[in-house]
Coordinates of C-alpha atoms in Angstrom, one line a residue:
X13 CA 137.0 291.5 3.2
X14 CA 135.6 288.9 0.8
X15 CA 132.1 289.7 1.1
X16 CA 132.6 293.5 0.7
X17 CA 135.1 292.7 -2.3
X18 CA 132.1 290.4 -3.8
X19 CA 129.3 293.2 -2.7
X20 CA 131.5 296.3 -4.2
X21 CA 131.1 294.6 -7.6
X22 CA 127.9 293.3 -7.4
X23 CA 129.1 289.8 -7.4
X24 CA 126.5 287.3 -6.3
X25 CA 126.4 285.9 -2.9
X26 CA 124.8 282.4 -2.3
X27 CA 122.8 281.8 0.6
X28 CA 123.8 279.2 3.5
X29 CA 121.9 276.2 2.8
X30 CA 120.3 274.6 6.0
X31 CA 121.0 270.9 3.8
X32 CA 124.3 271.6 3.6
X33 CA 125.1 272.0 7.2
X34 CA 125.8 268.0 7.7
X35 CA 128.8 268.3 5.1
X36 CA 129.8 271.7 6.8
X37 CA 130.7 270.6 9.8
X38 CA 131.8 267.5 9.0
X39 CA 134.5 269.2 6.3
X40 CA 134.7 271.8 8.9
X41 CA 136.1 269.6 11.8
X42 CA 138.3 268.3 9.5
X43 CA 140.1 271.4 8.4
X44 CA 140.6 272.4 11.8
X45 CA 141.7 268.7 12.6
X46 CA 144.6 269.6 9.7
X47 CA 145.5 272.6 10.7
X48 CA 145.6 272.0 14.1
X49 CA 148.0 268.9 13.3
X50 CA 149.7 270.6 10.8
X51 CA 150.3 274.0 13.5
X52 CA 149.5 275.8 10.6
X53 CA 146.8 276.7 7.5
X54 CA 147.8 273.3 6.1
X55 CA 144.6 271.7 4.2
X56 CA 146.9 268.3 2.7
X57 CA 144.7 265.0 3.6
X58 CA 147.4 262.7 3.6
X59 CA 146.8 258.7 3.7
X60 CA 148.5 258.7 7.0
X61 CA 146.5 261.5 8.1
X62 CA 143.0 259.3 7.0
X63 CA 144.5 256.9 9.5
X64 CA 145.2 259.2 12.3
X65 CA 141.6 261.2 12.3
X66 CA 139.9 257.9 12.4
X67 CA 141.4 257.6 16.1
X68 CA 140.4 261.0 17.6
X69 CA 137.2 261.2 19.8
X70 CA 135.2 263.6 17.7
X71 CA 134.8 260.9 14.6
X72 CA 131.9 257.8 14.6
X73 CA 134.0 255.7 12.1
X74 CA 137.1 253.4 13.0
X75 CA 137.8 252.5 9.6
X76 CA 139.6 255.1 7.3
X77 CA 137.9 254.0 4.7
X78 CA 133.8 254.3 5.9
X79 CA 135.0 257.4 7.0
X80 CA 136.6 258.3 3.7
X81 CA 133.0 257.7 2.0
X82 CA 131.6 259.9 4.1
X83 CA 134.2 262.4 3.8
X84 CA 133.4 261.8 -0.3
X85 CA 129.7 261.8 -0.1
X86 CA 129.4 265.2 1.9
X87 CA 132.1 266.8 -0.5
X88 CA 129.6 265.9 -3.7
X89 CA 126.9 267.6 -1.7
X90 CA 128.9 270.8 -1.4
X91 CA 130.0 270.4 -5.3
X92 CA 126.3 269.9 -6.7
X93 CA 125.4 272.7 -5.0
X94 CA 128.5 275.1 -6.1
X95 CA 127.7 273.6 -9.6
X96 CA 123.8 274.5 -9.3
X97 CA 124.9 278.1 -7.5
X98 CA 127.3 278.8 -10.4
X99 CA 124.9 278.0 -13.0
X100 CA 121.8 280.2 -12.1
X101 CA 124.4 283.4 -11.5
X102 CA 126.2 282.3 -14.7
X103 CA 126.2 286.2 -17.3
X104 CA 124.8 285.4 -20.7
X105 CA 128.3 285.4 -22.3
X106 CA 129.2 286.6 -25.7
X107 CA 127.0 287.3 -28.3
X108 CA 129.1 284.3 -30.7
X109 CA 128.2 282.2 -27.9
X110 CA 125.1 283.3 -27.3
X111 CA 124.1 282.6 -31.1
X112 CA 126.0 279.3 -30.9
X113 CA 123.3 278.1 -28.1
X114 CA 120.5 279.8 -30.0
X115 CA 121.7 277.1 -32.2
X116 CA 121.4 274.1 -30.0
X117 CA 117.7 275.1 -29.2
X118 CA 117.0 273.4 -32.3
X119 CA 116.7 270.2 -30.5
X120 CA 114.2 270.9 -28.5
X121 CA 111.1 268.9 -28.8
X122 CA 107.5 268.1 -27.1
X123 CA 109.3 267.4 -24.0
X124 CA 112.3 269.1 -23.2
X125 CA 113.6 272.6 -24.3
X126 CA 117.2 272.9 -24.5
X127 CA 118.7 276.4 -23.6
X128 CA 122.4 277.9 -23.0
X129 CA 123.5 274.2 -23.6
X130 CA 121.1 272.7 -21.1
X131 CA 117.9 270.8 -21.0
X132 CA 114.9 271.2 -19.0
X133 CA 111.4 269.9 -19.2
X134 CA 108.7 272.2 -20.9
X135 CA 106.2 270.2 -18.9
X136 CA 107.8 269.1 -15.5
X137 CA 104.0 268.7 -13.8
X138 CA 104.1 265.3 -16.4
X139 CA 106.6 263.7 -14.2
X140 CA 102.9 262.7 -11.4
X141 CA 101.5 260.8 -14.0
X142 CA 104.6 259.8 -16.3
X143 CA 107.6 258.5 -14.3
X144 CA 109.1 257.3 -17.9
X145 CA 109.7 261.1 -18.9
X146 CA 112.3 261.1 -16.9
X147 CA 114.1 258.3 -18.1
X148 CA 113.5 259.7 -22.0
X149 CA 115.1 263.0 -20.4
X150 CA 118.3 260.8 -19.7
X151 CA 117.6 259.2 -23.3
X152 CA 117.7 263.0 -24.7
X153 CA 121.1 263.3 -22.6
X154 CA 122.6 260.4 -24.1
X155 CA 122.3 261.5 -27.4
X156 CA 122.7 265.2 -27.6
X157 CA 125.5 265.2 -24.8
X158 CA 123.7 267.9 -23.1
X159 CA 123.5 268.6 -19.1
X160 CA 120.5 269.1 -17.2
X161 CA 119.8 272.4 -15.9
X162 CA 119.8 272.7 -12.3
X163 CA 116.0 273.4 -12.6
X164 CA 115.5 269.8 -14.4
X165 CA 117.5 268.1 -11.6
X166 CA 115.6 269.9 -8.8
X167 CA 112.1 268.5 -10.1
X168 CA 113.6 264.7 -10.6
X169 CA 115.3 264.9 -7.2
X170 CA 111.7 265.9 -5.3
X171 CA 110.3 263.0 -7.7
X172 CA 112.5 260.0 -6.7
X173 CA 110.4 258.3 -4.2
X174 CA 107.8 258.3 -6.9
X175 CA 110.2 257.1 -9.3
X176 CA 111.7 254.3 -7.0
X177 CA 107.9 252.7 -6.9
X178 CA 107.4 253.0 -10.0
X179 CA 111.0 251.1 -11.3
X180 CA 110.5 248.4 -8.9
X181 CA 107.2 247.3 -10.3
X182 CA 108.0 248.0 -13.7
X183 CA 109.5 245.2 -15.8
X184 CA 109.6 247.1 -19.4
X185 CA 112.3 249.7 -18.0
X186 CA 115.0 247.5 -20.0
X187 CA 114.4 248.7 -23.6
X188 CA 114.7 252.7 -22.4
X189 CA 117.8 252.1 -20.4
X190 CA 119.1 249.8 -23.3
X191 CA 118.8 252.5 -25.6
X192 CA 120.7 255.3 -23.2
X193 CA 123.3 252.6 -23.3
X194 CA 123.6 252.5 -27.2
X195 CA 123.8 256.2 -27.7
X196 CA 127.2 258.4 -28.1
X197 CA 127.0 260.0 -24.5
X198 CA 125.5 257.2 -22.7
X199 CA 128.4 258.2 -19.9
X200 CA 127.2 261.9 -19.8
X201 CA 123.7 260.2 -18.9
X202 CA 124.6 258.1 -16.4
X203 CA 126.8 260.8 -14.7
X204 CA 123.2 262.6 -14.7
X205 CA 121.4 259.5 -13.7
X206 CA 123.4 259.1 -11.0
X207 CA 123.8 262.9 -9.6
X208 CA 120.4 263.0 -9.2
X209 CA 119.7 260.0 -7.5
X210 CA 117.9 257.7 -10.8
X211 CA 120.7 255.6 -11.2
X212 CA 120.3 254.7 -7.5
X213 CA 116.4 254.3 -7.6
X214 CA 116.6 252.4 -11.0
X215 CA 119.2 250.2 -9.3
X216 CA 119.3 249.9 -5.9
X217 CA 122.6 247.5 -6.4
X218 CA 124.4 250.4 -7.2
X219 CA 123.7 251.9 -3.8
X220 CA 126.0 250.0 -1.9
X221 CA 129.0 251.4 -3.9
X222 CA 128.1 255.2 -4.3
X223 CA 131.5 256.9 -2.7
X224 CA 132.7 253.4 -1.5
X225 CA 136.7 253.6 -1.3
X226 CA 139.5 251.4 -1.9
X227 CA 142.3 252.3 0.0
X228 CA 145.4 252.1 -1.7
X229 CA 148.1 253.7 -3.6
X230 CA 147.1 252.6 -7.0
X231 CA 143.3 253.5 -7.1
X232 CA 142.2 257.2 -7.7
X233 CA 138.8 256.7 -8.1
X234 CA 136.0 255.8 -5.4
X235 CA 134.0 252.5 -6.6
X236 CA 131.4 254.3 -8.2
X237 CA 133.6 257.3 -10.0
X238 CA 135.8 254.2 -11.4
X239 CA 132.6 252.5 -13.0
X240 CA 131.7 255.8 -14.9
X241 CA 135.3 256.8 -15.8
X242 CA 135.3 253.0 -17.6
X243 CA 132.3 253.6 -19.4
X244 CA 133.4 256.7 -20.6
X245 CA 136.8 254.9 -22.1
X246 CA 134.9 253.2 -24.6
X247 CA 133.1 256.1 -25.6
X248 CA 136.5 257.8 -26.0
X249 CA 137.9 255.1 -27.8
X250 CA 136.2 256.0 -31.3
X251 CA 138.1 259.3 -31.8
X252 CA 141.6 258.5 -30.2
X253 CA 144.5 259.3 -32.7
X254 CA 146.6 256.8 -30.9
X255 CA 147.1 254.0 -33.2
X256 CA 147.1 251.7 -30.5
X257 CA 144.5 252.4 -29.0
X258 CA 142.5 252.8 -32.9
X259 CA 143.1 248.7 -32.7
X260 CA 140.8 248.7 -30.0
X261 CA 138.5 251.2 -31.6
X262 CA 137.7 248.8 -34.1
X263 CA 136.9 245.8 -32.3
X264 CA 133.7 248.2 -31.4
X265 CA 133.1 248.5 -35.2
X266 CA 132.7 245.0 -35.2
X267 CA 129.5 244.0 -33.9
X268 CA 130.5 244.6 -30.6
X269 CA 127.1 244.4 -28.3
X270 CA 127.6 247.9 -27.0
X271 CA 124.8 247.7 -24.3
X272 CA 125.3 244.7 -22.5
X273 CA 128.6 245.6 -22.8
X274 CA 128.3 248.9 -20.9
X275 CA 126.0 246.9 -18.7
X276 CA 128.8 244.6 -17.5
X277 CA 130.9 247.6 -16.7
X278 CA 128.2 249.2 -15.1
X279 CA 128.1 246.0 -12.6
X280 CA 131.0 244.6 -12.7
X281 CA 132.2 246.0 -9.2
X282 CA 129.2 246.0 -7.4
X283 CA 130.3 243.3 -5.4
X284 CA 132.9 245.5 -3.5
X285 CA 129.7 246.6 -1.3
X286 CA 129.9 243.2 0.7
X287 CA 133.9 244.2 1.5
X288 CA 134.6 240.7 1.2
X289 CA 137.5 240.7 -0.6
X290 CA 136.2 238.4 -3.3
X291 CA 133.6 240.5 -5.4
X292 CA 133.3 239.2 -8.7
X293 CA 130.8 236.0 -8.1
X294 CA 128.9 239.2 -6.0
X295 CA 128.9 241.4 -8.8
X296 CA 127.5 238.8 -11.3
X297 CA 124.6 238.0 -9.0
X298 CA 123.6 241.7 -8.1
X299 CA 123.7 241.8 -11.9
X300 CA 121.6 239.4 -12.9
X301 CA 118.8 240.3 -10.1
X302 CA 118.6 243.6 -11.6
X303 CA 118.9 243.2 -15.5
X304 CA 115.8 239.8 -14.9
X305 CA 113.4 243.3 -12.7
X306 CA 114.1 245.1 -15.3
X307 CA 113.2 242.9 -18.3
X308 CA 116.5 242.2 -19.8
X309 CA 116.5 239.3 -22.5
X310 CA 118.4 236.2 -21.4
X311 CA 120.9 236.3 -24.0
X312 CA 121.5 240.0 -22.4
X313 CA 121.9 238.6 -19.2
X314 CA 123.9 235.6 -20.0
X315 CA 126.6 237.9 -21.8
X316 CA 126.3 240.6 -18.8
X317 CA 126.9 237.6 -16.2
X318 CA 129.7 236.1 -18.3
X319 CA 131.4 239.3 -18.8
X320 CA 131.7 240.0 -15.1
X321 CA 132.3 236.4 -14.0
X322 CA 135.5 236.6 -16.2
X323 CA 136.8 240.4 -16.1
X324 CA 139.9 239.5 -14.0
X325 CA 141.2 237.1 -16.7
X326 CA 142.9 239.2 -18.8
X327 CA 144.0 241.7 -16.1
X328 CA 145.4 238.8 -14.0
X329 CA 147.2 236.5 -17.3
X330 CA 149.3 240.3 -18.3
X331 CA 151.1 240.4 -14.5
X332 CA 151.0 236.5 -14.0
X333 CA 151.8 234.5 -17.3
X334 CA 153.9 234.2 -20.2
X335 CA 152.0 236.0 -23.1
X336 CA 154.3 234.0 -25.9
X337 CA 153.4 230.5 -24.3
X338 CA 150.9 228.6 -26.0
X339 CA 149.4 227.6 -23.1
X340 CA 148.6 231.2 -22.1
X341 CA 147.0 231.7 -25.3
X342 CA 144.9 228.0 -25.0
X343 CA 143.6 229.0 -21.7
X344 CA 142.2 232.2 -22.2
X345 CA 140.4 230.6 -25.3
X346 CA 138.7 227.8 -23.6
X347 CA 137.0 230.5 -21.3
X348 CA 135.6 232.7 -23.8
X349 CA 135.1 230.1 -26.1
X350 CA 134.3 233.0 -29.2
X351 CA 136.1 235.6 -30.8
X352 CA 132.8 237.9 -30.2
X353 CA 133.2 237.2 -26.5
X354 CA 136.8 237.4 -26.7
X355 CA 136.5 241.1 -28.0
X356 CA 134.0 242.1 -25.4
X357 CA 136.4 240.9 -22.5
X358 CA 139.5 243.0 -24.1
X359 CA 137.7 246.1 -24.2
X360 CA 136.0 245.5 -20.6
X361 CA 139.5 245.0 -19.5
X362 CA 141.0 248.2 -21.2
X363 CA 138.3 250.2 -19.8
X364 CA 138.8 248.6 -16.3
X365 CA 142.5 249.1 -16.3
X366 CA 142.3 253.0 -17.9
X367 CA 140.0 253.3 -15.0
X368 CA 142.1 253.0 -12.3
X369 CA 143.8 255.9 -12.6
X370 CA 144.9 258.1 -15.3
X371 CA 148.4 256.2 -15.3
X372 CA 147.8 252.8 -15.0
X373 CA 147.1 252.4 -18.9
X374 CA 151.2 252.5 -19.9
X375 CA 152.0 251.9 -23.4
X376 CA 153.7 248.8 -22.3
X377 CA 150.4 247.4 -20.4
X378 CA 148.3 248.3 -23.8
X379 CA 150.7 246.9 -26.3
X380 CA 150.7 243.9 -23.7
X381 CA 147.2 243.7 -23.6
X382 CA 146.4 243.6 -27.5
X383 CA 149.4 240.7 -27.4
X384 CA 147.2 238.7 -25.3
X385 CA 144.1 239.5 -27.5
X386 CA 145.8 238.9 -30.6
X387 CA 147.6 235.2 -29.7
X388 CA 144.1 234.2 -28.2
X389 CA 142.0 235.5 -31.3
X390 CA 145.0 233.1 -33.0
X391 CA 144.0 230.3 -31.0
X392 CA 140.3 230.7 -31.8
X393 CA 140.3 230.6 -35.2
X394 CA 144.0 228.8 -36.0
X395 CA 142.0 225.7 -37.3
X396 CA 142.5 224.5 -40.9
X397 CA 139.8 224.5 -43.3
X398 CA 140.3 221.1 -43.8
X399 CA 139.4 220.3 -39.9
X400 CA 135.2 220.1 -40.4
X401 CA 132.3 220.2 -38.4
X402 CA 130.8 216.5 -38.7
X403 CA 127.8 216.0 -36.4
X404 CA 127.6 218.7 -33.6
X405 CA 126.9 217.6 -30.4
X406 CA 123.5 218.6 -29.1
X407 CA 122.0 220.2 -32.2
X408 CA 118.7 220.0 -34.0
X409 CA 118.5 218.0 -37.1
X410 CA 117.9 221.0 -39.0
X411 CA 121.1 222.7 -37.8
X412 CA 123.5 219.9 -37.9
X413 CA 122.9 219.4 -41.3
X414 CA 123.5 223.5 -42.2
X415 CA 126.8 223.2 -40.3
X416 CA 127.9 219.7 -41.8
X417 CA 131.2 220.6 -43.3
X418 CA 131.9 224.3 -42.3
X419 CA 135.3 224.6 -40.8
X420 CA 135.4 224.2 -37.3
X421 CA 136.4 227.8 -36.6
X422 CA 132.7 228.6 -37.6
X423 CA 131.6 227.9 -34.2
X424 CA 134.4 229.7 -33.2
X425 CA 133.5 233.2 -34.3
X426 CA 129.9 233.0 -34.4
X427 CA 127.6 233.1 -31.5
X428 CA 123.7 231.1 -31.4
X429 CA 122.2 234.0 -32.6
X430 CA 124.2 234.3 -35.1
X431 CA 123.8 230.6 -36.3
X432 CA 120.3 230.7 -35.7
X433 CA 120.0 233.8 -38.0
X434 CA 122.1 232.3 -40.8
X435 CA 120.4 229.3 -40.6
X436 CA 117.3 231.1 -41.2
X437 CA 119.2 232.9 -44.5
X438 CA 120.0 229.9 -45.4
X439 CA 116.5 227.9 -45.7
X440 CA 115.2 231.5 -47.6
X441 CA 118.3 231.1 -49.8
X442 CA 117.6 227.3 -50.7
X443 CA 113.9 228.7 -52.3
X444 CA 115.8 231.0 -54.5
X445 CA 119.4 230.1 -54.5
X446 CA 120.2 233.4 -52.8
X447 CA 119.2 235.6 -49.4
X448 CA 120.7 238.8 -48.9
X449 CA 120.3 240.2 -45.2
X450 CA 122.1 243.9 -44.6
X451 CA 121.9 245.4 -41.3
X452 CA 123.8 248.1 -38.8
X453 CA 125.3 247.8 -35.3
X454 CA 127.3 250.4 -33.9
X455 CA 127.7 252.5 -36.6
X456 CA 129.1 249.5 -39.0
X457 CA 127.7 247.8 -41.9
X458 CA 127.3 243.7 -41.7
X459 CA 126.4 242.1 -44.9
X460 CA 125.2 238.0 -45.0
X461 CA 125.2 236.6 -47.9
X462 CA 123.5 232.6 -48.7
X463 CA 124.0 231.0 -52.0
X464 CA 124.9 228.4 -54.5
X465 CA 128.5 228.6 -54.9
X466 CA 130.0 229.5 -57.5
X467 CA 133.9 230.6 -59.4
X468 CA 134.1 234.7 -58.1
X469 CA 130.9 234.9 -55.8
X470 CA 133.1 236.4 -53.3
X471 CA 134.6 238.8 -55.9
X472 CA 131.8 240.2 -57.4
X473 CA 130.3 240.7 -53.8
X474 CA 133.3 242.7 -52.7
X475 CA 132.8 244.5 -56.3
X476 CA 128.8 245.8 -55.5
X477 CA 130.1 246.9 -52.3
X478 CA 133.0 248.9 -53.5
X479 CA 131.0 250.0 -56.4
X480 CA 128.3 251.6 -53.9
X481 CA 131.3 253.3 -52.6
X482 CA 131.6 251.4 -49.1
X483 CA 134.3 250.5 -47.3
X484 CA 135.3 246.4 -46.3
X485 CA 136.9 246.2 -42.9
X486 CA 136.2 242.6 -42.9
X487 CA 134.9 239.1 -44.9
X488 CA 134.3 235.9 -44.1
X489 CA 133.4 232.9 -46.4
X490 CA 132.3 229.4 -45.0
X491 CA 130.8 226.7 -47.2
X492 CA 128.8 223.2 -46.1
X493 CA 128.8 219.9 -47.9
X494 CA 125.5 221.3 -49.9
X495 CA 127.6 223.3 -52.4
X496 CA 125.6 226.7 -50.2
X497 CA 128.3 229.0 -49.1
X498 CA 127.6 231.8 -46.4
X499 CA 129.7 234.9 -47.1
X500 CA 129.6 237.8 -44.5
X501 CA 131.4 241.3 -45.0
X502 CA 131.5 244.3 -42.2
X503 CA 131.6 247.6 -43.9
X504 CA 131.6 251.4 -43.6
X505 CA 129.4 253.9 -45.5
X506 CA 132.2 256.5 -45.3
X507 CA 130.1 259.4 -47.0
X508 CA 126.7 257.8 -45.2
X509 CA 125.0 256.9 -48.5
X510 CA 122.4 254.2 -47.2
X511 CA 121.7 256.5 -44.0
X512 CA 120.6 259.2 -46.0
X513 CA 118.8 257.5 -49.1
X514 CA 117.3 254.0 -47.2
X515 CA 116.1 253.0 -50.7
X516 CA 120.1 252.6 -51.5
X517 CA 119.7 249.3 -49.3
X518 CA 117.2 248.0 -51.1
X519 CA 119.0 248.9 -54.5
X520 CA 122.1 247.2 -52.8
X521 CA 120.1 243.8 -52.1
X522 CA 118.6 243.9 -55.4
X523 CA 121.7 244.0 -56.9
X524 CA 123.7 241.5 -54.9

């Protein structure tokens, strides 16, 4: 009655797909499995009834939760395909929608055409000779927050094996997939990547937990699902109207490495493949194999591997340890050692937690969770300007003698590159008695400033900036034994002056 209903008005009717007939019977036997339990039409898969179809004859697994995955992996089949279906029968909508779209085809360019809010390649025969077009695709993705059309993932599907040769010999794929990571809809991307099989042929670690499920009460999400709902907290982060959760928004402000950290969460439970109960130290070596093929910098891979190695501390310190004890405070600091390290690990650990499932972030566990940031950031930089840095253990002539007297919590909220770069500002500076280095990360504004000190410098600094009508969220001001003080300021461009007129920087240096 169904099919006539749908033929009277001229609704249309998909075809049975011969690679769809794996996940029809398997979802097939299962419904009749329920129902035949239930004596009725009674479709509920209960967690009991997981363990009790594991023990009938008809099904290969013995383990509710291998055959749980494959429940899960023939279930996306069937929803790709309703997804692709709907799209190609979908009516062309109103005409305020219609011109709406018209809009969006703006963004097309030499590559892709975007049409009725999706992208599609204008030359998909390209793909032979350039495998990296379909990474720039995901690029495109990752910035404009569009879908592909089912067309575009058809063409990269029939294209992996060629694109699974040409990632493993290829060690320059790092900057491309570094730059999906830094965009606004990197998530979006990834959710592409990995529907159409890339993400897997990029990174065949990631293989090993597509679907994977951990069987308990408290996790929603299979392995895989989890990883991408995390990455796509911090992306949410930036527009929450939750004050609490605004505190975390603006450690991201702050110079936050957005990549590598995206990167750590994209790894950081890869390990569960090995079901050996203990995945981190897993994780952080599937990691590093993968981020070295692909050309990753050390530094990146250092951070990625630390990141992972330590994503449990926080998680496990909230249900386990006195947040008001000193002690709790001292021991988180000695592991991250820096306050940019220690605001990477909070916001791995928020996404990790809001992850779970879409309860397991209570107000209680956040407020909780910024307590723990908030005494540790305490403990990192509590010391006294009076307590100096003498002679540095292990340090270059050249740099011991820059660092000579800053207070110790200098090495406490700066990283080697950062050292390495004010050092640099400082020998410009000592030619000229000032260097002036501006530069943007994530969407925020980081001023460095080397000079001879002197009554008000950090005044009148604060003064330029405010007078170019930006907006301080932070400074900093460290002085050596040399009379040369380093002053550092992370700002805003609230109406997006230097964006739009990049001679404004120079105007700003020249004035500073």
């Amino acid at each position: 009655s169904q099919l006539r209903s749908a033929q009277q008005y001229e609704m249309p009717i998909a075809e049975p797909l011969p690679e769809l007939d794996a996940a029809r019977n398997f979802l097939s036997a299962l419904r009749c499995y329920l129902h035949y339990k239930a004596g009725r039409d009674g479709n509920l898969l209960t967690f009991d009834a997981q363990e009790e179809i594991t023990e009938q004859t008809f099904i290969r697994h013995s383990d509710p939760a291998s055959w749980m995955r494959d429940y899960f992996l023939h279930a996306r089949d069937i929803q790709r395909a309703a997804n692709q279906w709907m799209e190609t029968s979908e009516p062309n909508g109103s005409m305020l929608l219609t011109q709406f779209r018209d809009w969006r085809t703006r963004l097309s360019n030499s590559e892709f055409t975007v049409s009725r809010e999706r992208v599609f390649f204008k030359a998909p025969q390209l793909l032979e000779q350039d495998p990296g077009l379909a990474l720039r695709l995901f690029v495109f993705v990752a910035r404009h927050g569009m879908r592909l059309t089912a067309d575009a993932e058809r063409r990269i599907v029939d294209h992996l094996p060629a694109l699974s040769r040409a990632f493993a010999d290829s060690q320059s794929v790092w900057p491309v997939f570094k730059e999906v990571l830094s965009l606004p809809h990197a998530s979006l991307a990834l959710e592409a990547m990995h529907g159409t099989g890339v993400l897997g042929a990029l990174l065949p670690e990631w293989a090993g937990i597509e679907c994977l499920v951990v069987r308990d009460f408290y996790h929603r999400y299979t392995v895989d699902e989890h990883t991408l709902v995390a990455i796509q907290q911090i992306e949410l982060l930036p527009a929450s109207e939750d004050p609490s959760r605004q505190r975390f928004a603006a450690l991201i402000e702050e110079a936050v490495d957005r990549p590598s950290l995206l990167a750590a969460l994209l790894f950081h439970d890869t390990g569960k493949a090995s079901r050996s109960g203990k995945h981190v130290g897993e994780s952080a070596r599937l990691s590093q194999a993968a981020l070295k093929r692909m050309g990753a910098p050390p530094e990146t891979c250092k951070l990625v591997s630390f990141l992972i190695d330590r994503h449990l501390d926080m998680s496990a310190l909230l249900s386990t340890r006195d947040l008001d004890e000193p002690s709790t405070a001292k021991f988180l600091a000695d592991r991250v050692e820096t306050v940019e390290r220690l605001k990477e690990l909070a916001l791995l650990t928020y996404a990790d937690i809001s992850a779970v499932n879409p309860s397991a972030m209570t107000p209680w566990r956040l407020e909780q969770l910024w307590r723990l940031y908030l005494n540790t950031y305490n403990e990192l930089t509590r010391e006294l300007d009076t307590e100096r840095i003498e002679a540095p253990a292990e340090t270059r002539p050249e740099v011991a003698g820059f660092l000579a007297g800053f207070p110790s919590r200098y090495l406490r909220v700066h990283s080697e590159d950062d050292i390495q770069a004010h050092l640099t500002l400082h020998e410009r500076a000592k030619e000229k008695g000032v260097a002036v280095d501006v530069r943007k990360t994530n969407g925020t504004y980081t001023l460095t400033v080397a000079a001879n000190d002197r009554p008000f410098l950090l005044a009148s600094i604060a003064g330029v900036l405010a007078g170019f009508g930006m907006n301080i969220l932070k400074a900093e001001a460290f002085g050596n034994r040399k009379g040369m003080v380093l002053d550092t300021f992370a700002f805003e461009d609230p109406n997006r002056t230097l964006d739009l007129n990049p001679t404004e920087v120079d105007r700003l240096r020249l004035t500073l």
